[in-house]
Amino acid sequence: MMDSKDPVVQYYQEVSEQCIHYLSIDGVIFGFHQNQLKVLLLRWKGTNEWSLPGGFIRKAESVDKAAQRIMQERTGLQELYLRQFHVFGEALRYDQEATWQKINLPIKGVNWSERTISLGYYALVEHSKVVPTPDFLTEECRWWSLEEIPALLFDHNHIIEVALQSLRSQLGDLPISHLLPDIFTIPELQRLHETILGHPLDARNFYKKVMASNVLQRLSERRAGTPHKAPYLYRFRTGSTSAEPYSGIDYVD
C-alpha cells in the first residue's frame, strides 16, 4: 500500500487532481554553445537516469500555454520560441515497469503509470541566457551535446531524434536566430547550420547565400583569439530577430 504522506505520492495525487489524464508534454530544449547543438536534460533524484523536461497539462490551460510554462520553469526564460513537432501516441512506447523501477517511484496503482500520449515541443534558446533548473522529481538539470546524450528514460532518445529531423526539414523557415548570441561570426553561423544538418557546408557558397539574405550587419570589430585570421563580427539588422526572426539557409542534402 502506498504511503499517502510520501511527498512523491502527494505530488502525483495533486497532479492527478489538477491535470488532464493520459496526456503530457515532452520538451526538447535546443541551445548552441561552443559550436555544438545541445539539449537540456534532467537527472532523476537518487539515480543516474536522465530524461527530457516534461510535465502535464492543467485542466484550465491550453496545450501551448502548458508547454510554455514547463519550458519556462526549466530555463528561467520568460519568452521562448516553441514549436509542436510530433504526437507520440504509440501503444507501447517503452517498458513501463522497468522504467519506474529505475527511478524508484512508489506509484503502483496511480493512473499516471498507465499509457500516456505525449505532445512533443522543441524550443530554441540562447544558451548563455538559460538558468537550468531541475523540477520536483529531479536533482540536476544540465546541457548535453548531441554526441554525448546517454540512454534516456522512457522513449526520449527517440523523441530527440524526431525533433532533430524536424529541425532539419524546417530549416528554411526556422528562426535559428533564437539560438545565437547578439554578436557572432559567419563561421559560427555556418557551424550552427552544419550541426543541425549533420554534415559540412561549403564556406564560400554559404557566405554568398547568407549575404544575399541581407539580414546581417557587419561590425568593425573582429573575433579575437582565433587560430586563423580573426573573422568579423556580425549581428542581425534591427527587426531581424524580433518581428521577422532570421530563418536558416534552405539546404537540400
PDB file of N, CA and C in Angstrom, residues 131-226:
ATOM      1  N   VAL A 131      19.023  29.437 -17.308  1.00  0.00           N
ATOM      2  CA  VAL A 131      19.390  29.013 -15.953  1.00  0.00           C
ATOM      3  C   VAL A 131      18.782  27.620 -15.755  1.00  0.00           C
ATOM      4  N   PRO A 132      19.548  26.547 -16.023  1.00  0.00           N
ATOM      5  CA  PRO A 132      18.987  25.192 -15.922  1.00  0.00           C
ATOM      6  C   PRO A 132      18.476  24.908 -14.512  1.00  0.00           C
ATOM      7  N   THR A 133      17.213  24.491 -14.418  1.00  0.00           N
ATOM      8  CA  THR A 133      16.561  24.328 -13.121  1.00  0.00           C
ATOM      9  C   THR A 133      15.836  22.989 -13.067  1.00  0.00           C
ATOM     10  N   PRO A 134      16.208  22.098 -12.130  1.00  0.00           N
ATOM     11  CA  PRO A 134      15.501  20.819 -12.009  1.00  0.00           C
ATOM     12  C   PRO A 134      14.093  21.006 -11.471  1.00  0.00           C
ATOM     13  N   ASP A 135      13.261  19.971 -11.639  1.00  0.00           N
ATOM     14  CA  ASP A 135      11.901  20.029 -11.111  1.00  0.00           C
ATOM     15  C   ASP A 135      11.809  19.206  -9.826  1.00  0.00           C
ATOM     16  N   PHE A 136      10.593  18.965  -9.358  1.00  0.00           N
ATOM     17  CA  PHE A 136      10.386  18.287  -8.077  1.00  0.00           C
ATOM     18  C   PHE A 136      10.974  16.879  -8.062  1.00  0.00           C
ATOM     19  N   LEU A 137      10.934  16.187  -9.187  1.00  0.00           N
ATOM     20  CA  LEU A 137      11.351  14.789  -9.242  1.00  0.00           C
ATOM     21  C   LEU A 137      12.822  14.612  -9.603  1.00  0.00           C
ATOM     22  N   THR A 138      13.514  15.695  -9.912  1.00  0.00           N
ATOM     23  CA  THR A 138      14.898  15.592 -10.372  1.00  0.00           C
ATOM     24  C   THR A 138      15.812  16.463  -9.516  1.00  0.00           C
ATOM     25  N   GLU A 139      17.127  16.200  -9.623  1.00  0.00           N
ATOM     26  CA  GLU A 139      18.075  16.957  -8.805  1.00  0.00           C
ATOM     27  C   GLU A 139      19.193  17.594  -9.615  1.00  0.00           C
ATOM     28  N   GLU A 140      19.183  17.424 -10.923  1.00  0.00           N
ATOM     29  CA  GLU A 140      20.188  18.065 -11.767  1.00  0.00           C
ATOM     30  C   GLU A 140      19.580  18.354 -13.129  1.00  0.00           C
ATOM     31  N   CYS A 141      19.931  19.516 -13.659  1.00  0.00           N
ATOM     32  CA  CYS A 141      19.473  19.915 -14.991  1.00  0.00           C
ATOM     33  C   CYS A 141      20.668  20.538 -15.692  1.00  0.00           C
ATOM     34  N   ARG A 142      21.099  19.945 -16.808  1.00  0.00           N
ATOM     35  CA  ARG A 142      22.268  20.494 -17.498  1.00  0.00           C
ATOM     36  C   ARG A 142      22.231  20.169 -18.983  1.00  0.00           C
ATOM     37  N   TRP A 143      23.133  20.849 -19.706  1.00  0.00           N
ATOM     38  CA  TRP A 143      23.219  20.685 -21.152  1.00  0.00           C
ATOM     39  C   TRP A 143      24.032  19.452 -21.522  1.00  0.00           C
ATOM     40  N   TRP A 144      23.601  18.785 -22.592  1.00  0.00           N
ATOM     41  CA  TRP A 144      24.340  17.678 -23.189  1.00  0.00           C
ATOM     42  C   TRP A 144      24.475  17.941 -24.686  1.00  0.00           C
ATOM     43  N   SER A 145      25.666  17.748 -25.226  1.00  0.00           N
ATOM     44  CA  SER A 145      25.817  17.824 -26.675  1.00  0.00           C
ATOM     45  C   SER A 145      25.139  16.610 -27.300  1.00  0.00           C
ATOM     46  N   LEU A 146      24.721  16.745 -28.542  1.00  0.00           N
ATOM     47  CA  LEU A 146      24.009  15.653 -29.206  1.00  0.00           C
ATOM     48  C   LEU A 146      24.840  14.373 -29.237  1.00  0.00           C
ATOM     49  N   GLU A 147      26.162  14.520 -29.381  1.00  0.00           N
ATOM     50  CA  GLU A 147      27.032  13.349 -29.491  1.00  0.00           C
ATOM     51  C   GLU A 147      27.199  12.619 -28.167  1.00  0.00           C
ATOM     52  N   GLU A 148      26.891  13.262 -27.051  1.00  0.00           N
ATOM     53  CA  GLU A 148      27.154  12.676 -25.731  1.00  0.00           C
ATOM     54  C   GLU A 148      25.893  12.239 -24.996  1.00  0.00           C
ATOM     55  N   ILE A 149      24.733  12.401 -25.599  1.00  0.00           N
ATOM     56  CA  ILE A 149      23.483  12.073 -24.906  1.00  0.00           C
ATOM     57  C   ILE A 149      23.464  10.587 -24.537  1.00  0.00           C
ATOM     58  N   PRO A 150      23.218  10.251 -23.264  1.00  0.00           N
ATOM     59  CA  PRO A 150      23.198   8.843 -22.835  1.00  0.00           C
ATOM     60  C   PRO A 150      21.870   8.177 -23.196  1.00  0.00           C
ATOM     61  N   ALA A 151      21.743   6.907 -22.832  1.00  0.00           N
ATOM     62  CA  ALA A 151      20.456   6.224 -22.958  1.00  0.00           C
ATOM     63  C   ALA A 151      19.492   6.864 -21.965  1.00  0.00           C
ATOM     64  N   LEU A 152      18.378   7.367 -22.457  1.00  0.00           N
ATOM     65  CA  LEU A 152      17.440   8.118 -21.630  1.00  0.00           C
ATOM     66  C   LEU A 152      16.260   7.260 -21.204  1.00  0.00           C
ATOM     67  N   LEU A 153      15.555   7.749 -20.194  1.00  0.00           N
ATOM     68  CA  LEU A 153      14.329   7.100 -19.746  1.00  0.00           C
ATOM     69  C   LEU A 153      13.229   7.252 -20.796  1.00  0.00           C
ATOM     70  N   PHE A 154      12.206   6.432 -20.627  1.00  0.00           N
ATOM     71  CA  PHE A 154      11.024   6.477 -21.486  1.00  0.00           C
ATOM     72  C   PHE A 154      11.456   6.274 -22.950  1.00  0.00           C
ATOM     73  N   ASP A 155      10.871   7.009 -23.869  1.00  0.00           N
ATOM     74  CA  ASP A 155      11.280   6.941 -25.278  1.00  0.00           C
ATOM     75  C   ASP A 155      11.941   8.246 -25.698  1.00  0.00           C
ATOM     76  N   HIS A 156      12.675   8.861 -24.778  1.00  0.00           N
ATOM     77  CA  HIS A 156      13.157  10.214 -25.004  1.00  0.00           C
ATOM     78  C   HIS A 156      14.306  10.308 -26.001  1.00  0.00           C
ATOM     79  N   ASN A 157      15.097   9.243 -26.174  1.00  0.00           N
ATOM     80  CA  ASN A 157      16.089   9.272 -27.257  1.00  0.00           C
ATOM     81  C   ASN A 157      15.391   9.376 -28.610  1.00  0.00           C
ATOM     82  N   HIS A 158      14.316   8.635 -28.759  1.00  0.00           N
ATOM     83  CA  HIS A 158      13.538   8.679 -29.998  1.00  0.00           C
ATOM     84  C   HIS A 158      12.926  10.061 -30.204  1.00  0.00           C
ATOM     85  N   ILE A 159      12.434  10.668 -29.133  1.00  0.00           N
ATOM     86  CA  ILE A 159      11.830  11.998 -29.239  1.00  0.00           C
ATOM     87  C   ILE A 159      12.866  13.017 -29.711  1.00  0.00           C
ATOM     88  N   ILE A 160      14.092  12.933 -29.194  1.00  0.00           N
ATOM     89  CA  ILE A 160      15.150  13.847 -29.640  1.00  0.00           C
ATOM     90  C   ILE A 160      15.451  13.634 -31.120  1.00  0.00           C
ATOM     91  N   GLU A 161      15.499  12.390 -31.559  1.00  0.00           N
ATOM     92  CA  GLU A 161      15.759  12.093 -32.968  1.00  0.00           C
ATOM     93  C   GLU A 161      14.689  12.713 -33.864  1.00  0.00           C
ATOM     94  N   VAL A 162      13.431  12.586 -33.458  1.00  0.00           N
ATOM     95  CA  VAL A 162      12.339  13.141 -34.260  1.00  0.00           C
ATOM     96  C   VAL A 162      12.401  14.669 -34.250  1.00  0.00           C
ATOM     97  N   ALA A 163      12.742  15.259 -33.106  1.00  0.00           N
ATOM     98  CA  ALA A 163      12.870  16.718 -33.025  1.00  0.00           C
ATOM     99  C   ALA A 163      13.976  17.217 -33.946  1.00  0.00           C
ATOM    100  N   LEU A 164      15.103  16.514 -33.970  1.00  0.00           N
ATOM    101  CA  LEU A 164      16.215  16.916 -34.829  1.00  0.00           C
ATOM    102  C   LEU A 164      15.843  16.773 -36.301  1.00  0.00           C
ATOM    103  N   GLN A 165      15.125  15.717 -36.639  1.00  0.00           N
ATOM    104  CA  GLN A 165      14.646  15.560 -38.015  1.00  0.00           C
ATOM    105  C   GLN A 165      13.726  16.712 -38.406  1.00  0.00           C
ATOM    106  N   SER A 166      12.904  17.158 -37.456  1.00  0.00           N
ATOM    107  CA  SER A 166      12.014  18.288 -37.718  1.00  0.00           C
ATOM    108  C   SER A 166      12.811  19.566 -37.949  1.00  0.00           C
ATOM    109  N   LEU A 167      13.845  19.793 -37.132  1.00  0.00           N
ATOM    110  CA  LEU A 167      14.703  20.962 -37.334  1.00  0.00           C
ATOM    111  C   LEU A 167      15.289  20.963 -38.737  1.00  0.00           C
ATOM    112  N   ARG A 168      15.786  19.811 -39.155  1.00  0.00           N
ATOM    113  CA  ARG A 168      16.428  19.718 -40.465  1.00  0.00           C
ATOM    114  C   ARG A 168      15.430  19.980 -41.594  1.00  0.00           C
ATOM    115  N   SER A 169      14.252  19.403 -41.484  1.00  0.00           N
ATOM    116  CA  SER A 169      13.273  19.548 -42.558  1.00  0.00           C
ATOM    117  C   SER A 169      12.678  20.950 -42.611  1.00  0.00           C
ATOM    118  N   GLN A 170      12.720  21.672 -41.475  1.00  0.00           N
ATOM    119  CA  GLN A 170      12.115  23.002 -41.401  1.00  0.00           C
ATOM    120  C   GLN A 170      13.153  24.122 -41.420  1.00  0.00           C
ATOM    121  N   LEU A 171      14.404  23.790 -41.718  1.00  0.00           N
ATOM    122  CA  LEU A 171      15.484  24.765 -41.581  1.00  0.00           C
ATOM    123  C   LEU A 171      15.247  26.015 -42.417  1.00  0.00           C
ATOM    124  N   GLY A 172      14.624  25.864 -43.583  1.00  0.00           N
ATOM    125  CA  GLY A 172      14.409  27.009 -44.456  1.00  0.00           C
ATOM    126  C   GLY A 172      13.502  28.074 -43.876  1.00  0.00           C
ATOM    127  N   ASP A 173      12.609  27.707 -42.949  1.00  0.00           N
ATOM    128  CA  ASP A 173      11.739  28.714 -42.322  1.00  0.00           C
ATOM    129  C   ASP A 173      11.849  28.683 -40.805  1.00  0.00           C
ATOM    130  N   LEU A 174      12.977  28.159 -40.315  1.00  0.00           N
ATOM    131  CA  LEU A 174      13.186  28.043 -38.873  1.00  0.00           C
ATOM    132  C   LEU A 174      13.938  29.270 -38.358  1.00  0.00           C
ATOM    133  N   PRO A 175      13.415  29.977 -37.361  1.00  0.00           N
ATOM    134  CA  PRO A 175      14.085  31.179 -36.846  1.00  0.00           C
ATOM    135  C   PRO A 175      15.275  30.827 -35.947  1.00  0.00           C
ATOM    136  N   ILE A 176      16.355  30.350 -36.567  1.00  0.00           N
ATOM    137  CA  ILE A 176      17.505  29.897 -35.777  1.00  0.00           C
ATOM    138  C   ILE A 176      18.251  31.053 -35.124  1.00  0.00           C
ATOM    139  N   SER A 177      17.855  32.291 -35.430  1.00  0.00           N
ATOM    140  CA  SER A 177      18.458  33.427 -34.732  1.00  0.00           C
ATOM    141  C   SER A 177      18.235  33.331 -33.228  1.00  0.00           C
ATOM    142  N   HIS A 178      17.200  32.607 -32.798  1.00  0.00           N
ATOM    143  CA  HIS A 178      16.950  32.429 -31.366  1.00  0.00           C
ATOM    144  C   HIS A 178      18.068  31.641 -30.688  1.00  0.00           C
ATOM    145  N   LEU A 179      18.841  30.886 -31.464  1.00  0.00           N
ATOM    146  CA  LEU A 179      19.908  30.064 -30.901  1.00  0.00           C
ATOM    147  C   LEU A 179      21.228  30.820 -30.758  1.00  0.00           C
ATOM    148  N   LEU A 180      21.317  32.007 -31.324  1.00  0.00           N
ATOM    149  CA  LEU A 180      22.583  32.727 -31.400  1.00  0.00           C
ATOM    150  C   LEU A 180      22.648  33.882 -30.404  1.00  0.00           C
ATOM    151  N   PRO A 181      23.868  34.235 -29.971  1.00  0.00           N
ATOM    152  CA  PRO A 181      24.023  35.461 -29.174  1.00  0.00           C
ATOM    153  C   PRO A 181      23.815  36.681 -30.056  1.00  0.00           C
ATOM    154  N   ASP A 182      23.830  37.846 -29.458  1.00  0.00           N
ATOM    155  CA  ASP A 182      23.578  39.073 -30.213  1.00  0.00           C
ATOM    156  C   ASP A 182      24.650  39.324 -31.265  1.00  0.00           C
ATOM    157  N   ILE A 183      25.898  38.927 -30.971  1.00  0.00           N
ATOM    158  CA  ILE A 183      27.022  39.142 -31.881  1.00  0.00           C
ATOM    159  C   ILE A 183      27.693  37.805 -32.159  1.00  0.00           C
ATOM    160  N   PHE A 184      28.024  37.548 -33.421  1.00  0.00           N
ATOM    161  CA  PHE A 184      28.565  36.251 -33.826  1.00  0.00           C
ATOM    162  C   PHE A 184      29.363  36.430 -35.111  1.00  0.00           C
ATOM    163  N   THR A 185      30.032  35.371 -35.540  1.00  0.00           N
ATOM    164  CA  THR A 185      30.792  35.390 -36.784  1.00  0.00           C
ATOM    165  C   THR A 185      30.087  34.535 -37.839  1.00  0.00           C
ATOM    166  N   ILE A 186      30.464  34.735 -39.086  1.00  0.00           N
ATOM    167  CA  ILE A 186      29.915  33.903 -40.159  1.00  0.00           C
ATOM    168  C   ILE A 186      30.293  32.432 -39.963  1.00  0.00           C
ATOM    169  N   PRO A 187      31.553  32.102 -39.591  1.00  0.00           N
ATOM    170  CA  PRO A 187      31.864  30.691 -39.321  1.00  0.00           C
ATOM    171  C   PRO A 187      30.991  30.087 -38.223  1.00  0.00           C
ATOM    172  N   GLU A 188      30.652  30.871 -37.199  1.00  0.00           N
ATOM    173  CA  GLU A 188      29.783  30.360 -36.139  1.00  0.00           C
ATOM    174  C   GLU A 188      28.373  30.114 -36.665  1.00  0.00           C
ATOM    175  N   LEU A 189      27.893  31.016 -37.509  1.00  0.00           N
ATOM    176  CA  LEU A 189      26.577  30.832 -38.121  1.00  0.00           C
ATOM    177  C   LEU A 189      26.580  29.606 -39.029  1.00  0.00           C
ATOM    178  N   GLN A 190      27.670  29.415 -39.766  1.00  0.00           N
ATOM    179  CA  GLN A 190      27.770  28.234 -40.626  1.00  0.00           C
ATOM    180  C   GLN A 190      27.801  26.961 -39.791  1.00  0.00           C
ATOM    181  N   ARG A 191      28.549  26.992 -38.693  1.00  0.00           N
ATOM    182  CA  ARG A 191      28.632  25.800 -37.848  1.00  0.00           C
ATOM    183  C   ARG A 191      27.268  25.451 -37.260  1.00  0.00           C
ATOM    184  N   LEU A 192      26.466  26.450 -36.951  1.00  0.00           N
ATOM    185  CA  LEU A 192      25.116  26.180 -36.459  1.00  0.00           C
ATOM    186  C   LEU A 192      24.309  25.424 -37.512  1.00  0.00           C
ATOM    187  N   HIS A 193      24.383  25.878 -38.757  1.00  0.00           N
ATOM    188  CA  HIS A 193      23.700  25.158 -39.834  1.00  0.00           C
ATOM    189  C   HIS A 193      24.226  23.727 -39.958  1.00  0.00           C
ATOM    190  N   GLU A 194      25.538  23.581 -39.884  1.00  0.00           N
ATOM    191  CA  GLU A 194      26.139  22.258 -40.067  1.00  0.00           C
ATOM    192  C   GLU A 194      25.747  21.292 -38.957  1.00  0.00           C
ATOM    193  N   THR A 195      25.695  21.780 -37.727  1.00  0.00           N
ATOM    194  CA  THR A 195      25.368  20.875 -36.621  1.00  0.00           C
ATOM    195  C   THR A 195      23.901  20.474 -36.653  1.00  0.00           C
ATOM    196  N   ILE A 196      23.036  21.333 -37.202  1.00  0.00           N
ATOM    197  CA  ILE A 196      21.637  20.951 -37.385  1.00  0.00           C
ATOM    198  C   ILE A 196      21.506  19.947 -38.523  1.00  0.00           C
ATOM    199  N   LEU A 197      22.177  20.222 -39.640  1.00  0.00           N
ATOM    200  CA  LEU A 197      22.065  19.368 -40.818  1.00  0.00           C
ATOM    201  C   LEU A 197      22.818  18.050 -40.666  1.00  0.00           C
ATOM    202  N   GLY A 198      23.891  18.064 -39.867  1.00  0.00           N
ATOM    203  CA  GLY A 198      24.660  16.843 -39.673  1.00  0.00           C
ATOM    204  C   GLY A 198      25.726  16.606 -40.719  1.00  0.00           C
ATOM    205  N   HIS A 199      26.086  17.638 -41.487  1.00  0.00           N
ATOM    206  CA  HIS A 199      27.160  17.490 -42.473  1.00  0.00           C
ATOM    207  C   HIS A 199      27.767  18.862 -42.771  1.00  0.00           C
ATOM    208  N   PRO A 200      29.011  18.895 -43.281  1.00  0.00           N
ATOM    209  CA  PRO A 200      29.676  20.175 -43.556  1.00  0.00           C
ATOM    210  C   PRO A 200      29.094  20.877 -44.776  1.00  0.00           C
ATOM    211  N   LEU A 201      29.302  22.195 -44.830  1.00  0.00           N
ATOM    212  CA  LEU A 201      28.850  23.020 -45.947  1.00  0.00           C
ATOM    213  C   LEU A 201      30.039  23.752 -46.551  1.00  0.00           C
ATOM    214  N   ASP A 202      29.953  24.051 -47.820  1.00  0.00           N
ATOM    215  CA  ASP A 202      30.998  24.809 -48.485  1.00  0.00           C
ATOM    216  C   ASP A 202      30.971  26.253 -47.983  1.00  0.00           C
ATOM    217  N   ALA A 203      32.089  26.724 -47.438  1.00  0.00           N
ATOM    218  CA  ALA A 203      32.140  28.038 -46.796  1.00  0.00           C
ATOM    219  C   ALA A 203      31.839  29.166 -47.776  1.00  0.00           C
ATOM    220  N   ARG A 204      32.353  29.068 -48.996  1.00  0.00           N
ATOM    221  CA  ARG A 204      32.149  30.147 -49.966  1.00  0.00           C
ATOM    222  C   ARG A 204      30.676  30.255 -50.365  1.00  0.00           C
ATOM    223  N   ASN A 205      30.055  29.121 -50.657  1.00  0.00           N
ATOM    224  CA  ASN A 205      28.641  29.140 -51.038  1.00  0.00           C
ATOM    225  C   ASN A 205      27.756  29.589 -49.879  1.00  0.00           C
ATOM    226  N   PHE A 206      28.123  29.166 -48.672  1.00  0.00           N
ATOM    227  CA  PHE A 206      27.341  29.567 -47.508  1.00  0.00           C
ATOM    228  C   PHE A 206      27.399  31.084 -47.334  1.00  0.00           C
ATOM    229  N   TYR A 207      28.587  31.651 -47.451  1.00  0.00           N
ATOM    230  CA  TYR A 207      28.751  33.100 -47.296  1.00  0.00           C
ATOM    231  C   TYR A 207      27.897  33.853 -48.314  1.00  0.00           C
ATOM    232  N   LYS A 208      27.899  33.382 -49.557  1.00  0.00           N
ATOM    233  CA  LYS A 208      27.116  34.043 -50.601  1.00  0.00           C
ATOM    234  C   LYS A 208      25.624  34.009 -50.276  1.00  0.00           C
ATOM    235  N   LYS A 209      25.142  32.866 -49.820  1.00  0.00           N
ATOM    236  CA  LYS A 209      23.715  32.740 -49.520  1.00  0.00           C
ATOM    237  C   LYS A 209      23.318  33.611 -48.330  1.00  0.00           C
ATOM    238  N   VAL A 210      24.172  33.647 -47.315  1.00  0.00           N
ATOM    239  CA  VAL A 210      23.860  34.458 -46.141  1.00  0.00           C
ATOM    240  C   VAL A 210      23.855  35.939 -46.502  1.00  0.00           C
ATOM    241  N   MET A 211      24.840  36.377 -47.264  1.00  0.00           N
ATOM    242  CA  MET A 211      24.906  37.786 -47.647  1.00  0.00           C
ATOM    243  C   MET A 211      23.725  38.174 -48.533  1.00  0.00           C
ATOM    244  N   ALA A 212      23.264  37.235 -49.354  1.00  0.00           N
ATOM    245  CA  ALA A 212      22.123  37.517 -50.228  1.00  0.00           C
ATOM    246  C   ALA A 212      20.833  37.707 -49.433  1.00  0.00           C
ATOM    247  N   SER A 213      20.787  37.168 -48.222  1.00  0.00           N
ATOM    248  CA  SER A 213      19.586  37.320 -47.393  1.00  0.00           C
ATOM    249  C   SER A 213      19.425  38.740 -46.867  1.00  0.00           C
ATOM    250  N   ASN A 214      20.538  39.496 -46.805  1.00  0.00           N
ATOM    251  CA  ASN A 214      20.520  40.917 -46.426  1.00  0.00           C
ATOM    252  C   ASN A 214      19.937  41.161 -45.033  1.00  0.00           C
ATOM    253  N   VAL A 215      20.189  40.246 -44.110  1.00  0.00           N
ATOM    254  CA  VAL A 215      19.696  40.441 -42.742  1.00  0.00           C
ATOM    255  C   VAL A 215      20.830  40.694 -41.753  1.00  0.00           C
ATOM    256  N   LEU A 216      22.090  40.626 -42.217  1.00  0.00           N
ATOM    257  CA  LEU A 216      23.223  40.778 -41.315  1.00  0.00           C
ATOM    258  C   LEU A 216      23.880  42.144 -41.462  1.00  0.00           C
ATOM    259  N   GLN A 217      24.370  42.643 -40.352  1.00  0.00           N
ATOM    260  CA  GLN A 217      25.136  43.884 -40.330  1.00  0.00           C
ATOM    261  C   GLN A 217      26.543  43.573 -39.836  1.00  0.00           C
ATOM    262  N   ARG A 218      27.551  43.888 -40.661  1.00  0.00           N
ATOM    263  CA  ARG A 218      28.926  43.637 -40.245  1.00  0.00           C
ATOM    264  C   ARG A 218      29.413  44.762 -39.345  1.00  0.00           C
ATOM    265  N   LEU A 219      30.059  44.381 -38.236  1.00  0.00           N
ATOM    266  CA  LEU A 219      30.605  45.352 -37.300  1.00  0.00           C
ATOM    267  C   LEU A 219      32.078  45.607 -37.618  1.00  0.00           C
ATOM    268  N   SER A 220      32.632  46.623 -37.017  1.00  0.00           N
ATOM    269  CA  SER A 220      34.046  46.933 -37.248  1.00  0.00           C
ATOM    270  C   SER A 220      34.957  46.011 -36.446  1.00  0.00           C
ATOM    271  N   GLU A 221      34.428  45.408 -35.374  1.00  0.00           N
ATOM    272  CA  GLU A 221      35.233  44.531 -34.527  1.00  0.00           C
ATOM    273  C   GLU A 221      35.405  43.152 -35.166  1.00  0.00           C
ATOM    274  N   ARG A 222      36.477  42.486 -34.742  1.00  0.00           N
ATOM    275  CA  ARG A 222      36.736  41.110 -35.153  1.00  0.00           C
ATOM    276  C   ARG A 222      36.753  40.198 -33.933  1.00  0.00           C
ATOM    277  N   ARG A 223      36.545  38.905 -34.162  1.00  0.00           N
ATOM    278  CA  ARG A 223      36.601  37.919 -33.081  1.00  0.00           C
ATOM    279  C   ARG A 223      38.053  37.672 -32.705  1.00  0.00           C
ATOM    280  N   ALA A 224      38.428  38.012 -31.488  1.00  0.00           N
ATOM    281  CA  ALA A 224      39.805  37.834 -31.031  1.00  0.00           C
ATOM    282  C   ALA A 224      40.031  36.397 -30.571  1.00  0.00           C
ATOM    283  N   GLY A 225      41.291  35.967 -30.609  1.00  0.00           N
ATOM    284  CA  GLY A 225      41.664  34.676 -30.057  1.00  0.00           C
ATOM    285  C   GLY A 225      41.439  33.492 -30.966  1.00  0.00           C
ATOM    286  N   THR A 226      41.177  33.711 -32.247  1.00  0.00           N
ATOM    287  CA  THR A 226      41.004  32.600 -33.178  1.00  0.00           C
ATOM    288  C   THR A 226      42.357  32.209 -33.760  1.00  0.00           C
TER     289      THR A 226
END
